[in-house]
Amino acid sequence: LESSLLTQPWASVCFGETAFLAKMCFRDTGYVLLISDLSSVWYEIADTEAVGQRSKELNKRLTVHVSSFLHRLRNLMCPLLAGKPDAATSFSCHRAASGLSLHVKSELSGLPFYWDFHCCPAPAEMVSRHLVRPLIRMSLALQHQVQELTSLLLQKDAEIEDYRESGAALSRDRLRTEPFQVEMFQQNFMAE
């Protein structure tokens, strides 16, 4: 399950006034949730046995197969992660020293449906694998892209200057641009 989570994108979610980044992966064998407020990272991995046990504790009136609970959880969480939560579903969270609890309240077959995700602090290796390393790789890729675009802009400026020296003139003066200033761009980029 955790290796499948690597392919899932991070999504911005809000519970009350608090914003989080979260990603989830559901399978027939269970689910894994990773959630962060960028100060801490929590996770929960639950197999079918854990899902079955918790569903009996939280939903005594529902007698549904574990796969149906997992399917229902997927149908509640995926729209939330896509930024389109179901209006009939409420989410809340509670932080404690031992971790983070995410409470879900909805309906299933006309009966109340409750679920609690019990997340504990994520180990450093998990945080590194799912958050730190991808962010560093993305930062390096963006730096490389900025360098390539800077080089291309300088080449375009040289090409335009060559045209001007050859006597070419713009047919519309509003298209005129100033030469690209690498140092100014880098200063503005770092300031932003």
Short mmCIF file of N, CA and C in Angstrom, two decimals:
data_model
loop_
_atom_site.label_atom_id
_atom_site.label_comp_id
_atom_site.label_asym_id
_atom_site.label_seq_id
_atom_site.Cartn_x
_atom_site.Cartn_y
_atom_site.Cartn_z
N LEU A 1 0.81 -1.21 0.00
CA LEU A 1 0.00 0.00 0.00
C LEU A 1 0.85 1.26 0.00
N GLU A 2 1.90 1.27 0.84
CA GLU A 2 2.68 2.50 0.93
C GLU A 2 3.40 2.80 -0.37
N SER A 3 3.88 1.77 -1.07
CA SER A 3 4.55 2.03 -2.35
C SER A 3 3.57 2.58 -3.38
N SER A 4 2.30 2.16 -3.31
CA SER A 4 1.27 2.72 -4.20
C SER A 4 1.02 4.19 -3.89
N LEU A 5 1.23 4.57 -2.65
CA LEU A 5 1.01 5.95 -2.24
C LEU A 5 1.98 6.91 -2.91
N LEU A 6 3.16 6.42 -3.28
CA LEU A 6 4.16 7.27 -3.94
C LEU A 6 3.64 7.87 -5.24
N THR A 7 2.75 7.16 -5.92
CA THR A 7 2.24 7.65 -7.20
C THR A 7 1.08 8.63 -7.05
N GLN A 8 0.58 8.78 -5.83
CA GLN A 8 -0.55 9.67 -5.59
C GLN A 8 -0.07 11.11 -5.39
N PRO A 9 -0.79 12.08 -5.97
CA PRO A 9 -0.39 13.48 -5.77
C PRO A 9 -0.86 14.00 -4.41
N TRP A 10 -0.18 15.01 -3.92
CA TRP A 10 -0.61 15.71 -2.71
C TRP A 10 -1.78 16.60 -3.07
N ALA A 11 -2.71 16.75 -2.14
CA ALA A 11 -3.86 17.63 -2.35
C ALA A 11 -4.01 18.53 -1.14
N SER A 12 -4.48 19.73 -1.37
CA SER A 12 -4.74 20.67 -0.28
C SER A 12 -6.16 20.46 0.22
N VAL A 13 -6.29 20.26 1.52
CA VAL A 13 -7.60 20.07 2.14
C VAL A 13 -7.69 20.95 3.39
N CYS A 14 -8.90 21.35 3.73
CA CYS A 14 -9.12 22.15 4.93
C CYS A 14 -10.11 21.43 5.83
N PHE A 15 -9.78 21.40 7.10
CA PHE A 15 -10.69 20.89 8.12
C PHE A 15 -10.87 22.02 9.12
N GLY A 16 -12.03 22.65 9.06
CA GLY A 16 -12.26 23.84 9.87
C GLY A 16 -11.39 24.96 9.33
N GLU A 17 -10.60 25.54 10.19
CA GLU A 17 -9.72 26.65 9.82
C GLU A 17 -8.31 26.19 9.45
N THR A 18 -8.05 24.90 9.55
CA THR A 18 -6.70 24.39 9.36
C THR A 18 -6.52 23.78 7.97
N ALA A 19 -5.47 24.20 7.28
CA ALA A 19 -5.15 23.66 5.96
C ALA A 19 -4.12 22.54 6.11
N PHE A 20 -4.30 21.51 5.33
CA PHE A 20 -3.40 20.37 5.32
C PHE A 20 -3.07 19.98 3.89
N LEU A 21 -2.00 19.23 3.74
CA LEU A 21 -1.71 18.51 2.51
C LEU A 21 -1.98 17.05 2.83
N ALA A 22 -2.62 16.35 1.91
CA ALA A 22 -2.95 14.95 2.17
C ALA A 22 -2.85 14.15 0.90
N LYS A 23 -2.59 12.87 1.06
CA LYS A 23 -2.68 11.93 -0.04
C LYS A 23 -3.08 10.58 0.52
N MET A 24 -3.79 9.82 -0.30
CA MET A 24 -4.38 8.55 0.14
C MET A 24 -4.33 7.55 -0.97
N CYS A 25 -4.32 6.30 -0.57
CA CYS A 25 -4.41 5.22 -1.53
C CYS A 25 -5.31 4.14 -0.94
N PHE A 26 -6.30 3.72 -1.70
CA PHE A 26 -7.21 2.65 -1.29
C PHE A 26 -6.99 1.44 -2.16
N ARG A 27 -7.02 0.28 -1.55
CA ARG A 27 -6.97 -1.00 -2.24
C ARG A 27 -8.01 -1.90 -1.59
N ASP A 28 -8.25 -3.05 -2.18
CA ASP A 28 -9.16 -4.02 -1.57
C ASP A 28 -8.61 -4.56 -0.26
N THR A 29 -7.31 -4.40 -0.07
CA THR A 29 -6.66 -4.92 1.14
C THR A 29 -6.56 -3.89 2.25
N GLY A 30 -7.01 -2.65 2.01
CA GLY A 30 -6.95 -1.61 3.03
C GLY A 30 -6.67 -0.25 2.43
N TYR A 31 -6.15 0.64 3.27
CA TYR A 31 -5.82 1.99 2.79
C TYR A 31 -4.60 2.51 3.55
N VAL A 32 -4.04 3.57 2.96
CA VAL A 32 -2.97 4.31 3.63
C VAL A 32 -3.26 5.80 3.42
N LEU A 33 -3.10 6.57 4.48
CA LEU A 33 -3.34 8.01 4.47
C LEU A 33 -2.08 8.70 4.99
N LEU A 34 -1.67 9.76 4.30
CA LEU A 34 -0.55 10.58 4.74
C LEU A 34 -1.06 12.01 4.75
N ILE A 35 -0.88 12.71 5.87
CA ILE A 35 -1.41 14.07 6.01
C ILE A 35 -0.39 14.94 6.74
N SER A 36 -0.27 16.19 6.30
CA SER A 36 0.73 17.10 6.88
C SER A 36 0.20 18.52 6.95
N ASP A 37 0.60 19.22 8.00
CA ASP A 37 0.33 20.66 8.08
C ASP A 37 1.62 21.44 7.80
N LEU A 38 2.61 20.77 7.26
CA LEU A 38 3.95 21.28 6.94
C LEU A 38 4.79 21.58 8.19
N SER A 39 4.25 21.26 9.35
CA SER A 39 5.04 21.27 10.58
C SER A 39 5.22 19.84 11.06
N SER A 40 4.17 19.05 10.88
CA SER A 40 4.19 17.65 11.27
C SER A 40 3.60 16.82 10.15
N VAL A 41 3.92 15.53 10.17
CA VAL A 41 3.37 14.60 9.19
C VAL A 41 2.84 13.40 9.96
N TRP A 42 1.61 12.99 9.62
CA TRP A 42 0.98 11.85 10.26
C TRP A 42 0.57 10.85 9.20
N TYR A 43 0.38 9.60 9.62
CA TYR A 43 -0.06 8.59 8.67
C TYR A 43 -0.88 7.52 9.37
N GLU A 44 -1.64 6.80 8.55
CA GLU A 44 -2.32 5.61 9.03
C GLU A 44 -2.33 4.60 7.90
N ILE A 45 -1.98 3.38 8.24
CA ILE A 45 -2.11 2.25 7.33
C ILE A 45 -3.08 1.28 8.01
N ALA A 46 -4.16 0.93 7.31
CA ALA A 46 -5.15 0.02 7.88
C ALA A 46 -5.43 -1.11 6.89
N ASP A 47 -5.31 -2.34 7.35
CA ASP A 47 -5.64 -3.48 6.51
C ASP A 47 -7.11 -3.85 6.71
N THR A 48 -7.58 -4.87 6.01
CA THR A 48 -9.00 -5.24 6.07
C THR A 48 -9.43 -5.62 7.48
N GLU A 49 -8.53 -6.25 8.24
CA GLU A 49 -8.88 -6.63 9.61
C GLU A 49 -9.13 -5.39 10.47
N ALA A 50 -8.24 -4.40 10.37
CA ALA A 50 -8.40 -3.16 11.14
C ALA A 50 -9.65 -2.40 10.70
N VAL A 51 -9.90 -2.37 9.40
CA VAL A 51 -11.09 -1.69 8.88
C VAL A 51 -12.35 -2.39 9.39
N GLY A 52 -12.36 -3.72 9.34
CA GLY A 52 -13.51 -4.47 9.82
C GLY A 52 -13.79 -4.24 11.29
N GLN A 53 -12.74 -4.25 12.11
CA GLN A 53 -12.89 -4.04 13.55
C GLN A 53 -13.41 -2.63 13.84
N ARG A 54 -12.81 -1.63 13.22
CA ARG A 54 -13.23 -0.25 13.47
C ARG A 54 -14.65 0.00 12.97
N SER A 55 -14.99 -0.60 11.84
CA SER A 55 -16.35 -0.39 11.30
C SER A 55 -17.40 -0.96 12.26
N LYS A 56 -17.10 -2.08 12.93
CA LYS A 56 -18.03 -2.65 13.92
C LYS A 56 -18.17 -1.74 15.13
N GLU A 57 -17.06 -1.10 15.54
CA GLU A 57 -17.09 -0.21 16.70
C GLU A 57 -17.86 1.08 16.41
N LEU A 58 -17.66 1.64 15.21
CA LEU A 58 -18.23 2.95 14.89
C LEU A 58 -19.61 2.88 14.25
N ASN A 59 -19.94 1.78 13.62
CA ASN A 59 -21.18 1.67 12.87
C ASN A 59 -21.91 0.38 13.24
N LYS A 60 -22.38 0.33 14.46
CA LYS A 60 -23.00 -0.89 14.98
C LYS A 60 -24.25 -1.30 14.19
N ARG A 61 -24.95 -0.34 13.62
CA ARG A 61 -26.19 -0.65 12.90
C ARG A 61 -25.94 -1.10 11.47
N LEU A 62 -24.73 -0.92 10.98
CA LEU A 62 -24.42 -1.32 9.61
C LEU A 62 -23.73 -2.68 9.59
N THR A 63 -24.27 -3.58 8.82
CA THR A 63 -23.62 -4.88 8.63
C THR A 63 -23.28 -4.99 7.16
N VAL A 64 -22.12 -4.48 6.83
CA VAL A 64 -21.67 -4.41 5.45
C VAL A 64 -20.29 -5.06 5.37
N HIS A 65 -20.00 -5.68 4.25
CA HIS A 65 -18.69 -6.30 4.04
C HIS A 65 -17.60 -5.23 4.07
N VAL A 66 -16.42 -5.62 4.51
CA VAL A 66 -15.29 -4.67 4.62
C VAL A 66 -15.01 -3.98 3.30
N SER A 67 -15.13 -4.70 2.19
CA SER A 67 -14.86 -4.08 0.88
C SER A 67 -15.84 -2.93 0.61
N SER A 68 -17.09 -3.05 1.13
CA SER A 68 -18.06 -1.96 0.96
C SER A 68 -17.66 -0.74 1.79
N PHE A 69 -17.12 -0.97 2.99
CA PHE A 69 -16.62 0.15 3.80
C PHE A 69 -15.47 0.85 3.09
N LEU A 70 -14.54 0.05 2.57
CA LEU A 70 -13.40 0.64 1.86
C LEU A 70 -13.87 1.42 0.63
N HIS A 71 -14.83 0.87 -0.08
CA HIS A 71 -15.38 1.55 -1.25
C HIS A 71 -16.05 2.87 -0.85
N ARG A 72 -16.81 2.84 0.25
CA ARG A 72 -17.48 4.05 0.73
C ARG A 72 -16.46 5.09 1.16
N LEU A 73 -15.43 4.66 1.88
CA LEU A 73 -14.38 5.60 2.30
C LEU A 73 -13.69 6.23 1.09
N ARG A 74 -13.40 5.42 0.09
CA ARG A 74 -12.78 5.94 -1.14
C ARG A 74 -13.70 6.98 -1.77
N ASN A 75 -15.02 6.68 -1.83
CA ASN A 75 -15.97 7.62 -2.45
C ASN A 75 -16.15 8.90 -1.64
N LEU A 76 -15.84 8.87 -0.35
CA LEU A 76 -15.92 10.08 0.47
C LEU A 76 -14.62 10.89 0.39
N MET A 77 -13.48 10.19 0.39
CA MET A 77 -12.19 10.88 0.47
C MET A 77 -11.70 11.39 -0.89
N CYS A 78 -11.92 10.65 -1.96
CA CYS A 78 -11.41 11.08 -3.27
C CYS A 78 -11.98 12.43 -3.71
N PRO A 79 -13.30 12.68 -3.57
CA PRO A 79 -13.79 14.03 -3.91
C PRO A 79 -13.19 15.11 -3.01
N LEU A 80 -12.97 14.79 -1.73
CA LEU A 80 -12.34 15.75 -0.82
C LEU A 80 -10.96 16.12 -1.33
N LEU A 81 -10.17 15.11 -1.71
CA LEU A 81 -8.81 15.36 -2.20
C LEU A 81 -8.83 16.06 -3.56
N ALA A 82 -9.92 15.90 -4.31
CA ALA A 82 -10.04 16.58 -5.61
C ALA A 82 -10.58 18.00 -5.45
N GLY A 83 -10.86 18.41 -4.21
CA GLY A 83 -11.37 19.77 -3.97
C GLY A 83 -12.87 19.89 -4.14
N LYS A 84 -13.59 18.76 -4.20
CA LYS A 84 -15.04 18.77 -4.38
C LYS A 84 -15.70 17.88 -3.33
N PRO A 85 -15.60 18.25 -2.05
CA PRO A 85 -16.19 17.39 -1.01
C PRO A 85 -17.71 17.33 -1.12
N ASP A 86 -18.25 16.21 -0.73
CA ASP A 86 -19.69 16.00 -0.71
C ASP A 86 -20.29 16.88 0.39
N ALA A 87 -21.33 17.65 0.05
CA ALA A 87 -21.93 18.56 1.02
C ALA A 87 -22.60 17.81 2.17
N ALA A 88 -23.00 16.57 1.93
CA ALA A 88 -23.67 15.78 2.97
C ALA A 88 -22.68 15.10 3.91
N THR A 89 -21.39 15.30 3.68
CA THR A 89 -20.36 14.68 4.50
C THR A 89 -19.62 15.76 5.28
N SER A 90 -19.40 15.50 6.56
CA SER A 90 -18.64 16.47 7.36
C SER A 90 -17.32 15.83 7.80
N PHE A 91 -16.29 16.66 7.84
CA PHE A 91 -14.96 16.24 8.25
C PHE A 91 -14.51 17.15 9.38
N SER A 92 -13.84 16.57 10.34
CA SER A 92 -13.22 17.37 11.41
C SER A 92 -11.95 16.65 11.85
N CYS A 93 -11.08 17.41 12.47
CA CYS A 93 -9.84 16.77 12.94
C CYS A 93 -9.52 17.25 14.35
N HIS A 94 -8.77 16.42 15.02
CA HIS A 94 -8.35 16.72 16.39
C HIS A 94 -6.88 16.31 16.53
N ARG A 95 -6.07 17.28 16.96
CA ARG A 95 -4.65 17.00 17.18
C ARG A 95 -4.40 16.70 18.64
N ALA A 96 -3.55 15.73 18.87
CA ALA A 96 -3.11 15.40 20.23
C ALA A 96 -1.63 15.09 20.15
N ALA A 97 -1.01 14.98 21.31
CA ALA A 97 0.43 14.67 21.35
C ALA A 97 0.71 13.33 20.67
N SER A 98 -0.25 12.41 20.76
CA SER A 98 -0.04 11.07 20.20
C SER A 98 -0.32 11.00 18.70
N GLY A 99 -0.93 12.01 18.13
CA GLY A 99 -1.20 11.98 16.70
C GLY A 99 -2.34 12.89 16.29
N LEU A 100 -2.98 12.52 15.21
CA LEU A 100 -4.06 13.32 14.63
C LEU A 100 -5.22 12.38 14.31
N SER A 101 -6.42 12.77 14.70
CA SER A 101 -7.62 12.00 14.38
C SER A 101 -8.45 12.80 13.38
N LEU A 102 -8.85 12.13 12.33
CA LEU A 102 -9.72 12.74 11.32
C LEU A 102 -11.06 12.03 11.41
N HIS A 103 -12.12 12.78 11.69
CA HIS A 103 -13.46 12.23 11.86
C HIS A 103 -14.30 12.51 10.62
N VAL A 104 -14.98 11.48 10.15
CA VAL A 104 -15.84 11.59 8.97
C VAL A 104 -17.25 11.19 9.39
N LYS A 105 -18.22 11.99 8.97
CA LYS A 105 -19.62 11.70 9.27
C LYS A 105 -20.40 11.81 7.96
N SER A 106 -21.10 10.73 7.61
CA SER A 106 -21.85 10.70 6.36
C SER A 106 -23.02 9.73 6.50
N GLU A 107 -23.48 9.22 5.36
CA GLU A 107 -24.56 8.23 5.34
C GLU A 107 -24.17 7.08 4.43
N LEU A 108 -24.69 5.91 4.74
CA LEU A 108 -24.52 4.74 3.90
C LEU A 108 -25.83 3.97 3.94
N SER A 109 -26.46 3.81 2.81
CA SER A 109 -27.75 3.11 2.70
C SER A 109 -28.80 3.71 3.64
N GLY A 110 -28.81 5.04 3.76
CA GLY A 110 -29.79 5.71 4.59
C GLY A 110 -29.50 5.71 6.08
N LEU A 111 -28.41 5.08 6.50
CA LEU A 111 -28.03 5.04 7.91
C LEU A 111 -26.80 5.91 8.14
N PRO A 112 -26.64 6.45 9.36
CA PRO A 112 -25.44 7.24 9.64
C PRO A 112 -24.18 6.39 9.46
N PHE A 113 -23.17 7.02 8.88
CA PHE A 113 -21.89 6.35 8.65
C PHE A 113 -20.80 7.20 9.28
N TYR A 114 -20.02 6.59 10.15
CA TYR A 114 -18.93 7.30 10.83
C TYR A 114 -17.62 6.59 10.54
N TRP A 115 -16.58 7.40 10.46
CA TRP A 115 -15.24 6.82 10.34
C TRP A 115 -14.24 7.72 11.02
N ASP A 116 -13.29 7.11 11.69
CA ASP A 116 -12.17 7.84 12.30
C ASP A 116 -10.87 7.31 11.73
N PHE A 117 -10.08 8.21 11.19
CA PHE A 117 -8.71 7.87 10.81
C PHE A 117 -7.84 8.20 12.01
N HIS A 118 -7.12 7.22 12.52
CA HIS A 118 -6.24 7.42 13.66
C HIS A 118 -4.80 7.48 13.16
N CYS A 119 -4.30 8.68 12.98
CA CYS A 119 -2.98 8.88 12.39
C CYS A 119 -1.94 9.11 13.48
N CYS A 120 -0.81 8.45 13.33
CA CYS A 120 0.29 8.65 14.27
C CYS A 120 1.42 9.37 13.53
N PRO A 121 2.37 9.94 14.26
CA PRO A 121 3.47 10.64 13.59
C PRO A 121 4.21 9.72 12.62
N ALA A 122 4.47 10.25 11.44
CA ALA A 122 5.15 9.46 10.41
C ALA A 122 6.63 9.36 10.73
N PRO A 123 7.22 8.18 10.47
CA PRO A 123 8.66 8.04 10.68
C PRO A 123 9.44 8.90 9.68
N ALA A 124 10.66 9.25 10.05
CA ALA A 124 11.49 10.14 9.22
C ALA A 124 11.67 9.60 7.81
N GLU A 125 11.85 8.29 7.66
CA GLU A 125 12.04 7.71 6.33
C GLU A 125 10.82 7.91 5.45
N MET A 126 9.64 7.78 6.03
CA MET A 126 8.40 7.98 5.27
C MET A 126 8.26 9.44 4.85
N VAL A 127 8.55 10.36 5.76
CA VAL A 127 8.50 11.79 5.44
C VAL A 127 9.48 12.11 4.33
N SER A 128 10.66 11.56 4.43
CA SER A 128 11.68 11.79 3.40
C SER A 128 11.23 11.24 2.05
N ARG A 129 10.72 10.02 2.04
CA ARG A 129 10.32 9.36 0.78
C ARG A 129 9.13 10.04 0.11
N HIS A 130 8.16 10.50 0.89
CA HIS A 130 6.94 11.04 0.30
C HIS A 130 6.89 12.56 0.20
N LEU A 131 7.71 13.26 0.98
CA LEU A 131 7.62 14.72 1.00
C LEU A 131 8.95 15.39 0.66
N VAL A 132 9.99 15.10 1.42
CA VAL A 132 11.25 15.84 1.27
C VAL A 132 11.92 15.56 -0.07
N ARG A 133 12.16 14.29 -0.39
CA ARG A 133 12.86 13.96 -1.65
C ARG A 133 12.09 14.43 -2.88
N PRO A 134 10.76 14.21 -2.96
CA PRO A 134 10.05 14.75 -4.14
C PRO A 134 10.12 16.27 -4.24
N LEU A 135 10.07 16.98 -3.11
CA LEU A 135 10.18 18.43 -3.16
C LEU A 135 11.57 18.88 -3.63
N ILE A 136 12.60 18.21 -3.16
CA ILE A 136 13.96 18.57 -3.59
C ILE A 136 14.13 18.27 -5.07
N ARG A 137 13.63 17.11 -5.52
CA ARG A 137 13.73 16.78 -6.95
C ARG A 137 12.99 17.81 -7.80
N MET A 138 11.80 18.21 -7.35
CA MET A 138 11.03 19.20 -8.10
C MET A 138 11.76 20.54 -8.12
N SER A 139 12.34 20.93 -7.00
CA SER A 139 13.09 22.17 -6.94
C SER A 139 14.28 22.14 -7.91
N LEU A 140 15.00 21.03 -7.94
CA LEU A 140 16.13 20.90 -8.87
C LEU A 140 15.66 20.94 -10.32
N ALA A 141 14.54 20.27 -10.62
CA ALA A 141 14.00 20.28 -11.98
C ALA A 141 13.60 21.70 -12.39
N LEU A 142 12.98 22.44 -11.46
CA LEU A 142 12.58 23.81 -11.77
C LEU A 142 13.80 24.72 -11.95
N GLN A 143 14.84 24.52 -11.14
CA GLN A 143 16.07 25.31 -11.31
C GLN A 143 16.68 25.04 -12.67
N HIS A 144 16.71 23.77 -13.09
CA HIS A 144 17.25 23.41 -14.40
C HIS A 144 16.42 24.05 -15.51
N GLN A 145 15.09 24.03 -15.35
CA GLN A 145 14.21 24.63 -16.35
C GLN A 145 14.43 26.14 -16.43
N VAL A 146 14.61 26.80 -15.30
CA VAL A 146 14.88 28.24 -15.29
C VAL A 146 16.19 28.54 -16.01
N GLN A 147 17.21 27.72 -15.79
CA GLN A 147 18.49 27.92 -16.47
C GLN A 147 18.34 27.77 -17.98
N GLU A 148 17.57 26.76 -18.42
CA GLU A 148 17.35 26.57 -19.86
C GLU A 148 16.58 27.73 -20.46
N LEU A 149 15.54 28.21 -19.76
CA LEU A 149 14.75 29.32 -20.26
C LEU A 149 15.57 30.62 -20.30
N THR A 150 16.42 30.81 -19.29
CA THR A 150 17.30 31.98 -19.27
C THR A 150 18.24 31.96 -20.47
N SER A 151 18.82 30.80 -20.74
CA SER A 151 19.72 30.65 -21.89
C SER A 151 18.98 30.92 -23.20
N LEU A 152 17.74 30.41 -23.30
CA LEU A 152 16.95 30.62 -24.51
C LEU A 152 16.61 32.09 -24.69
N LEU A 153 16.25 32.78 -23.60
CA LEU A 153 15.94 34.21 -23.70
C LEU A 153 17.16 35.02 -24.14
N LEU A 154 18.33 34.68 -23.61
CA LEU A 154 19.55 35.38 -24.02
C LEU A 154 19.84 35.14 -25.50
N GLN A 155 19.60 33.91 -25.98
CA GLN A 155 19.80 33.61 -27.41
C GLN A 155 18.81 34.41 -28.26
N LYS A 156 17.55 34.50 -27.80
CA LYS A 156 16.53 35.25 -28.54
C LYS A 156 16.89 36.74 -28.58
N ASP A 157 17.40 37.27 -27.46
CA ASP A 157 17.82 38.67 -27.45
C ASP A 157 18.96 38.90 -28.45
N ALA A 158 19.90 37.96 -28.52
CA ALA A 158 21.00 38.09 -29.48
C ALA A 158 20.47 38.02 -30.91
N GLU A 159 19.50 37.15 -31.17
CA GLU A 159 18.91 37.03 -32.50
C GLU A 159 18.19 38.33 -32.87
N ILE A 160 17.41 38.88 -31.93
CA ILE A 160 16.69 40.14 -32.20
C ILE A 160 17.68 41.27 -32.46
N GLU A 161 18.75 41.33 -31.69
CA GLU A 161 19.76 42.37 -31.88
C GLU A 161 20.42 42.24 -33.26
N ASP A 162 20.64 41.01 -33.70
CA ASP A 162 21.22 40.79 -35.03
C ASP A 162 20.27 41.30 -36.12
N TYR A 163 18.96 41.04 -35.94
CA TYR A 163 17.99 41.55 -36.91
C TYR A 163 18.01 43.08 -36.95
N ARG A 164 18.07 43.71 -35.77
CA ARG A 164 18.09 45.18 -35.71
C ARG A 164 19.33 45.74 -36.42
N GLU A 165 20.48 45.09 -36.16
CA GLU A 165 21.72 45.56 -36.79
C GLU A 165 21.69 45.38 -38.30
N SER A 166 20.87 44.44 -38.76
CA SER A 166 20.74 44.19 -40.20
C SER A 166 19.72 45.13 -40.85
N GLY A 167 19.10 46.00 -40.04
CA GLY A 167 18.18 46.98 -40.58
C GLY A 167 16.71 46.61 -40.44
N ALA A 168 16.42 45.49 -39.81
CA ALA A 168 15.02 45.10 -39.62
C ALA A 168 14.38 46.02 -38.59
N ALA A 169 13.09 46.30 -38.80
CA ALA A 169 12.35 47.15 -37.87
C ALA A 169 11.00 46.49 -37.56
N LEU A 170 10.53 46.77 -36.38
CA LEU A 170 9.23 46.23 -35.97
C LEU A 170 8.11 46.92 -36.73
N SER A 171 7.12 46.18 -37.15
CA SER A 171 5.97 46.79 -37.82
C SER A 171 5.01 47.39 -36.79
N ARG A 172 5.04 46.89 -35.57
CA ARG A 172 4.21 47.42 -34.48
C ARG A 172 5.12 47.70 -33.29
N ASP A 173 5.20 48.92 -32.90
CA ASP A 173 6.11 49.32 -31.83
C ASP A 173 5.73 48.74 -30.48
N ARG A 174 4.46 48.39 -30.28
CA ARG A 174 4.02 47.82 -29.00
C ARG A 174 4.63 46.44 -28.74
N LEU A 175 5.19 45.80 -29.76
CA LEU A 175 5.81 44.47 -29.59
C LEU A 175 7.25 44.56 -29.10
N ARG A 176 7.79 45.78 -29.03
CA ARG A 176 9.18 45.96 -28.60
C ARG A 176 9.36 45.52 -27.15
N THR A 177 10.42 44.78 -26.89
CA THR A 177 10.75 44.31 -25.54
C THR A 177 12.14 44.77 -25.17
N GLU A 178 12.35 44.86 -23.87
CA GLU A 178 13.68 45.19 -23.37
C GLU A 178 14.51 43.91 -23.32
N PRO A 179 15.81 44.02 -23.49
CA PRO A 179 16.67 42.82 -23.37
C PRO A 179 16.54 42.20 -21.97
N PHE A 180 16.62 40.90 -21.93
CA PHE A 180 16.48 40.15 -20.69
C PHE A 180 17.67 40.42 -19.78
N GLN A 181 17.40 40.79 -18.52
CA GLN A 181 18.44 41.08 -17.54
C GLN A 181 18.53 39.91 -16.56
N VAL A 182 19.53 39.07 -16.71
CA VAL A 182 19.66 37.86 -15.90
C VAL A 182 19.75 38.20 -14.42
N GLU A 183 20.61 39.15 -14.07
CA GLU A 183 20.82 39.49 -12.66
C GLU A 183 19.54 40.03 -12.02
N MET A 184 18.82 40.89 -12.74
CA MET A 184 17.58 41.45 -12.22
C MET A 184 16.54 40.34 -12.02
N PHE A 185 16.46 39.43 -13.00
CA PHE A 185 15.52 38.32 -12.89
C PHE A 185 15.83 37.46 -11.67
N GLN A 186 17.11 37.13 -11.48
CA GLN A 186 17.50 36.29 -10.34
C GLN A 186 17.22 36.98 -9.01
N GLN A 187 17.46 38.29 -8.92
CA GLN A 187 17.18 39.02 -7.70
C GLN A 187 15.67 39.01 -7.41
N ASN A 188 14.85 39.27 -8.43
CA ASN A 188 13.40 39.27 -8.24
C ASN A 188 12.89 37.89 -7.88
N PHE A 189 13.46 36.87 -8.53
CA PHE A 189 13.06 35.50 -8.27
C PHE A 189 13.33 35.11 -6.83
N MET A 190 14.52 35.45 -6.33
CA MET A 190 14.88 35.12 -4.95
C MET A 190 14.06 35.93 -3.96
N ALA A 191 13.74 37.17 -4.31
CA ALA A 191 12.93 38.00 -3.42
C ALA A 191 11.51 37.45 -3.29
N GLU A 192 10.99 36.95 -4.41
CA GLU A 192 9.63 36.37 -4.38
C GLU A 192 9.63 35.08 -3.60
#
